[in-house]
Amino acid sequence: MHLHTNQFTTHLLSFRIFVFFSKASLSNNLPSLQGMAISKTLIAPILISLLLLHLAESYQKVITTMVESPSPSPSPPQKIDCDDACDARCQLSSRPNLCKRACGTCCARCDCVPPGTSGNYDVCPCYANMTTHGGRHKCP
C-alpha cells in the first residue's frame, strides 16, 4: 500500500500528538488536566481510539482511491500484418495461392505466423496445432 505524502504527514502528526499527550499525562506536566474530573487513565485510551479511528478512515480512503483509479492495464498486443507475414512464409511454396490462403486463415485465428519459409512451429503453438478435418496440419 502506498500512502500519499499528505496522508503520511497526517499520520505522523497524529502520532506525535498522541505521544505528547501520553507523556504529558504520565509525567503530570499538563496543569490544565490536573484540575479536571477526567481520570488520567482515560486519556491514553481515548487518544489511542482517536488514532485508530483516523488510521481506519485514511485506510478506507486509500482503498477507495485504488478501486476508483486502478493501475493502467497493459496495452493489448498489436495485430500482425497477416498478408506480409504470409507472403514471406509462402515465398518458396510450389502452390503460393493455396499456401497464402491457408496461412491467412491460420494467422487470423492465431495472430501469429512462424518465421521463415517452413518449420519453426515452436514459436507459434496455435499455428502448429491447427488441423484440417482430415487431421492433417492446416497451416503451412
PDB file of C-alpha atoms in Angstrom:
ATOM      1  CA  MET A   1       0.000   0.000   0.000  1.00  0.00           C
ATOM      2  CA  HIS A   2       1.406   3.387  -0.935  1.00  0.00           C
ATOM      3  CA  LEU A   3       0.370   6.369   1.169  1.00  0.00           C
ATOM      4  CA  HIS A   4       0.430   9.807  -0.341  1.00  0.00           C
ATOM      5  CA  THR A   5       2.748  12.345   1.287  1.00  0.00           C
ATOM      6  CA  ASN A   6      -0.065  14.363   2.837  1.00  0.00           C
ATOM      7  CA  GLN A   7      -1.622  11.229   4.347  1.00  0.00           C
ATOM      8  CA  PHE A   8       1.751  10.194   5.761  1.00  0.00           C
ATOM      9  CA  THR A   9       2.192  13.677   7.245  1.00  0.00           C
ATOM     10  CA  THR A  10      -1.264  13.446   8.823  1.00  0.00           C
ATOM     11  CA  HIS A  11      -0.416  10.077  10.369  1.00  0.00           C
ATOM     12  CA  LEU A  12       2.895  11.401  11.675  1.00  0.00           C
ATOM     13  CA  LEU A  13       1.228  14.467  13.180  1.00  0.00           C
ATOM     14  CA  SER A  14      -1.454  12.318  14.850  1.00  0.00           C
ATOM     15  CA  PHE A  15       1.199  10.046  16.267  1.00  0.00           C
ATOM     16  CA  ARG A  16       3.226  12.996  17.604  1.00  0.00           C
ATOM     17  CA  ILE A  17       0.139  14.480  19.278  1.00  0.00           C
ATOM     18  CA  PHE A  18      -0.614  11.090  20.808  1.00  0.00           C
ATOM     19  CA  VAL A  19       2.944  10.741  22.125  1.00  0.00           C
ATOM     20  CA  PHE A  20       2.908  14.300  23.524  1.00  0.00           C
ATOM     21  CA  PHE A  21      -0.341  13.802  25.417  1.00  0.00           C
ATOM     22  CA  SER A  22       0.678  10.348  26.615  1.00  0.00           C
ATOM     23  CA  LYS A  23       3.983  11.633  28.002  1.00  0.00           C
ATOM     24  CA  ALA A  24       2.358  14.716  29.436  1.00  0.00           C
ATOM     25  CA  SER A  25      -0.389  12.764  31.168  1.00  0.00           C
ATOM     26  CA  LEU A  26       2.071  10.255  32.603  1.00  0.00           C
ATOM     27  CA  SER A  27       4.505  12.890  33.864  1.00  0.00           C
ATOM     28  CA  ASN A  28       1.815  15.235  35.254  1.00  0.00           C
ATOM     29  CA  ASN A  29       3.053  18.103  33.044  1.00  0.00           C
ATOM     30  CA  LEU A  30      -0.446  19.171  31.998  1.00  0.00           C
ATOM     31  CA  PRO A  31      -1.643  21.531  34.698  1.00  0.00           C
ATOM     32  CA  SER A  32      -4.941  22.158  32.889  1.00  0.00           C
ATOM     33  CA  LEU A  33      -5.813  18.455  33.037  1.00  0.00           C
ATOM     34  CA  GLN A  34      -4.942  18.049  36.726  1.00  0.00           C
ATOM     35  CA  GLY A  35      -7.941  20.003  37.868  1.00  0.00           C
ATOM     36  CA  MET A  36     -10.368  18.274  35.506  1.00  0.00           C
ATOM     37  CA  ALA A  37     -12.645  15.451  36.560  1.00  0.00           C
ATOM     38  CA  ILE A  38     -11.387  13.202  33.739  1.00  0.00           C
ATOM     39  CA  SER A  39      -9.157  10.470  35.040  1.00  0.00           C
ATOM     40  CA  LYS A  40      -5.630  10.290  33.677  1.00  0.00           C
ATOM     41  CA  THR A  41      -6.181   6.623  32.903  1.00  0.00           C
ATOM     42  CA  LEU A  42      -8.895   7.572  30.408  1.00  0.00           C
ATOM     43  CA  ILE A  43      -6.734   9.981  28.394  1.00  0.00           C
ATOM     44  CA  ALA A  44      -4.473   7.340  26.814  1.00  0.00           C
ATOM     45  CA  PRO A  45      -7.321   5.012  25.672  1.00  0.00           C
ATOM     46  CA  ILE A  46      -9.228   7.982  24.223  1.00  0.00           C
ATOM     47  CA  LEU A  47      -6.174   9.128  22.281  1.00  0.00           C
ATOM     48  CA  ILE A  48      -5.488   5.586  21.064  1.00  0.00           C
ATOM     49  CA  SER A  49      -9.104   5.255  19.946  1.00  0.00           C
ATOM     50  CA  LEU A  50      -8.927   8.536  18.040  1.00  0.00           C
ATOM     51  CA  LEU A  51      -5.669   7.486  16.395  1.00  0.00           C
ATOM     52  CA  LEU A  52      -7.096   4.109  15.349  1.00  0.00           C
ATOM     53  CA  LEU A  53     -10.242   5.762  14.023  1.00  0.00           C
ATOM     54  CA  HIS A  54      -8.131   8.188  11.994  1.00  0.00           C
ATOM     55  CA  LEU A  55      -5.983   5.354  10.602  1.00  0.00           C
ATOM     56  CA  ALA A  56      -9.048   3.295   9.649  1.00  0.00           C
ATOM     57  CA  GLU A  57     -10.627   6.259   7.878  1.00  0.00           C
ATOM     58  CA  SER A  58      -7.483   7.069   5.906  1.00  0.00           C
ATOM     59  CA  TYR A  59      -7.027   3.382   5.004  1.00  0.00           C
ATOM     60  CA  GLN A  60     -10.580   3.339   3.633  1.00  0.00           C
ATOM     61  CA  LYS A  61      -9.777   6.421   1.525  1.00  0.00           C
ATOM     62  CA  VAL A  62      -6.673   4.737   0.137  1.00  0.00           C
ATOM     63  CA  ILE A  63      -8.641   1.582  -0.762  1.00  0.00           C
ATOM     64  CA  THR A  64     -11.401   3.651  -2.370  1.00  0.00           C
ATOM     65  CA  THR A  65      -8.829   5.590  -4.392  1.00  0.00           C
ATOM     66  CA  MET A  66      -7.194   2.363  -5.551  1.00  0.00           C
ATOM     67  CA  VAL A  67     -10.569   0.901  -6.625  1.00  0.00           C
ATOM     68  CA  GLU A  68     -11.704   4.044  -8.441  1.00  0.00           C
ATOM     69  CA  SER A  69      -8.452   4.545 -10.336  1.00  0.00           C
ATOM     70  CA  PRO A  70      -6.836   1.168 -10.959  1.00  0.00           C
ATOM     71  CA  SER A  71      -3.402   0.948 -12.463  1.00  0.00           C
ATOM     72  CA  PRO A  72      -3.439   1.120 -16.229  1.00  0.00           C
ATOM     73  CA  SER A  73      -3.770  -2.278 -17.834  1.00  0.00           C
ATOM     74  CA  PRO A  74      -1.121  -3.351 -20.276  1.00  0.00           C
ATOM     75  CA  SER A  75      -1.878  -2.452 -23.858  1.00  0.00           C
ATOM     76  CA  PRO A  76      -3.206  -5.303 -25.973  1.00  0.00           C
ATOM     77  CA  PRO A  77      -0.673  -6.934 -28.263  1.00  0.00           C
ATOM     78  CA  GLN A  78      -0.561  -5.396 -31.713  1.00  0.00           C
ATOM     79  CA  LYS A  79      -2.047  -7.351 -34.580  1.00  0.00           C
ATOM     80  CA  ILE A  80       0.460  -8.548 -37.119  1.00  0.00           C
ATOM     81  CA  ASP A  81       0.106  -7.857 -40.816  1.00  0.00           C
ATOM     82  CA  CYS A  82      -1.005 -11.315 -41.983  1.00  0.00           C
ATOM     83  CA  ASP A  83      -0.605 -10.533 -45.685  1.00  0.00           C
ATOM     84  CA  ASP A  84       3.077  -9.602 -45.350  1.00  0.00           C
ATOM     85  CA  ALA A  85       3.799 -12.423 -42.906  1.00  0.00           C
ATOM     86  CA  CYS A  86       2.164 -14.999 -45.173  1.00  0.00           C
ATOM     87  CA  ASP A  87       3.916 -13.611 -48.269  1.00  0.00           C
ATOM     88  CA  ALA A  88       7.219 -14.209 -46.504  1.00  0.00           C
ATOM     89  CA  ARG A  89       6.134 -17.638 -45.267  1.00  0.00           C
ATOM     90  CA  CYS A  90       4.898 -18.833 -48.671  1.00  0.00           C
ATOM     91  CA  GLN A  91       7.547 -17.310 -50.961  1.00  0.00           C
ATOM     92  CA  LEU A  92       9.143 -20.707 -51.749  1.00  0.00           C
ATOM     93  CA  SER A  93       5.904 -22.686 -51.930  1.00  0.00           C
ATOM     94  CA  SER A  94       5.115 -24.645 -55.101  1.00  0.00           C
ATOM     95  CA  ARG A  95       1.467 -23.539 -54.712  1.00  0.00           C
ATOM     96  CA  PRO A  96       1.708 -19.959 -53.398  1.00  0.00           C
ATOM     97  CA  ASN A  97      -2.009 -19.079 -53.656  1.00  0.00           C
ATOM     98  CA  LEU A  98      -3.073 -22.160 -51.660  1.00  0.00           C
ATOM     99  CA  CYS A  99      -0.278 -21.542 -49.146  1.00  0.00           C
ATOM    100  CA  LYS A 100      -1.250 -17.884 -48.656  1.00  0.00           C
ATOM    101  CA  ARG A 101      -4.924 -18.744 -48.222  1.00  0.00           C
ATOM    102  CA  ALA A 102      -4.218 -21.373 -45.563  1.00  0.00           C
ATOM    103  CA  CYS A 103      -1.597 -19.193 -43.899  1.00  0.00           C
ATOM    104  CA  GLY A 104      -4.002 -16.227 -43.847  1.00  0.00           C
ATOM    105  CA  THR A 105      -6.694 -18.297 -42.122  1.00  0.00           C
ATOM    106  CA  CYS A 106      -4.209 -19.546 -39.516  1.00  0.00           C
ATOM    107  CA  CYS A 107      -2.783 -16.068 -38.984  1.00  0.00           C
ATOM    108  CA  ALA A 108      -6.242 -14.557 -38.493  1.00  0.00           C
ATOM    109  CA  ARG A 109      -7.099 -17.172 -35.832  1.00  0.00           C
ATOM    110  CA  CYS A 110      -3.728 -17.247 -34.048  1.00  0.00           C
ATOM    111  CA  ASP A 111      -2.403 -13.740 -34.761  1.00  0.00           C
ATOM    112  CA  CYS A 112       0.945 -15.405 -35.282  1.00  0.00           C
ATOM    113  CA  VAL A 113       2.999 -16.752 -38.184  1.00  0.00           C
ATOM    114  CA  PRO A 114       6.256 -18.601 -37.527  1.00  0.00           C
ATOM    115  CA  PRO A 115       9.362 -17.006 -39.059  1.00  0.00           C
ATOM    116  CA  GLY A 116      10.980 -18.465 -42.133  1.00  0.00           C
ATOM    117  CA  THR A 117       9.510 -20.415 -45.027  1.00  0.00           C
ATOM    118  CA  SER A 118       8.942 -23.657 -43.096  1.00  0.00           C
ATOM    119  CA  GLY A 119       9.274 -25.153 -39.625  1.00  0.00           C
ATOM    120  CA  ASN A 120       9.758 -23.004 -36.508  1.00  0.00           C
ATOM    121  CA  TYR A 121       6.365 -24.150 -35.192  1.00  0.00           C
ATOM    122  CA  ASP A 122       7.589 -23.879 -31.590  1.00  0.00           C
ATOM    123  CA  VAL A 123       7.362 -20.071 -31.913  1.00  0.00           C
ATOM    124  CA  CYS A 124       3.612 -20.242 -32.560  1.00  0.00           C
ATOM    125  CA  PRO A 125       1.927 -23.293 -30.945  1.00  0.00           C
ATOM    126  CA  CYS A 126      -1.576 -22.250 -32.046  1.00  0.00           C
ATOM    127  CA  TYR A 127      -0.408 -22.172 -35.663  1.00  0.00           C
ATOM    128  CA  ALA A 128       1.297 -25.563 -35.258  1.00  0.00           C
ATOM    129  CA  ASN A 129      -1.681 -27.326 -33.629  1.00  0.00           C
ATOM    130  CA  MET A 130      -4.377 -26.295 -36.090  1.00  0.00           C
ATOM    131  CA  THR A 131      -5.539 -29.221 -38.255  1.00  0.00           C
ATOM    132  CA  THR A 132      -7.934 -29.870 -41.113  1.00  0.00           C
ATOM    133  CA  HIS A 133     -11.000 -32.099 -40.857  1.00  0.00           C
ATOM    134  CA  GLY A 134      -8.803 -34.917 -42.120  1.00  0.00           C
ATOM    135  CA  GLY A 135      -6.366 -34.484 -39.230  1.00  0.00           C
ATOM    136  CA  ARG A 136      -3.522 -33.003 -41.294  1.00  0.00           C
ATOM    137  CA  HIS A 137      -1.701 -29.773 -40.440  1.00  0.00           C
ATOM    138  CA  LYS A 138      -3.729 -26.884 -41.775  1.00  0.00           C
ATOM    139  CA  CYS A 139      -1.063 -24.207 -41.574  1.00  0.00           C
ATOM    140  CA  PRO A 140       1.936 -24.177 -43.906  1.00  0.00           C
TER     141      PRO A 140
END
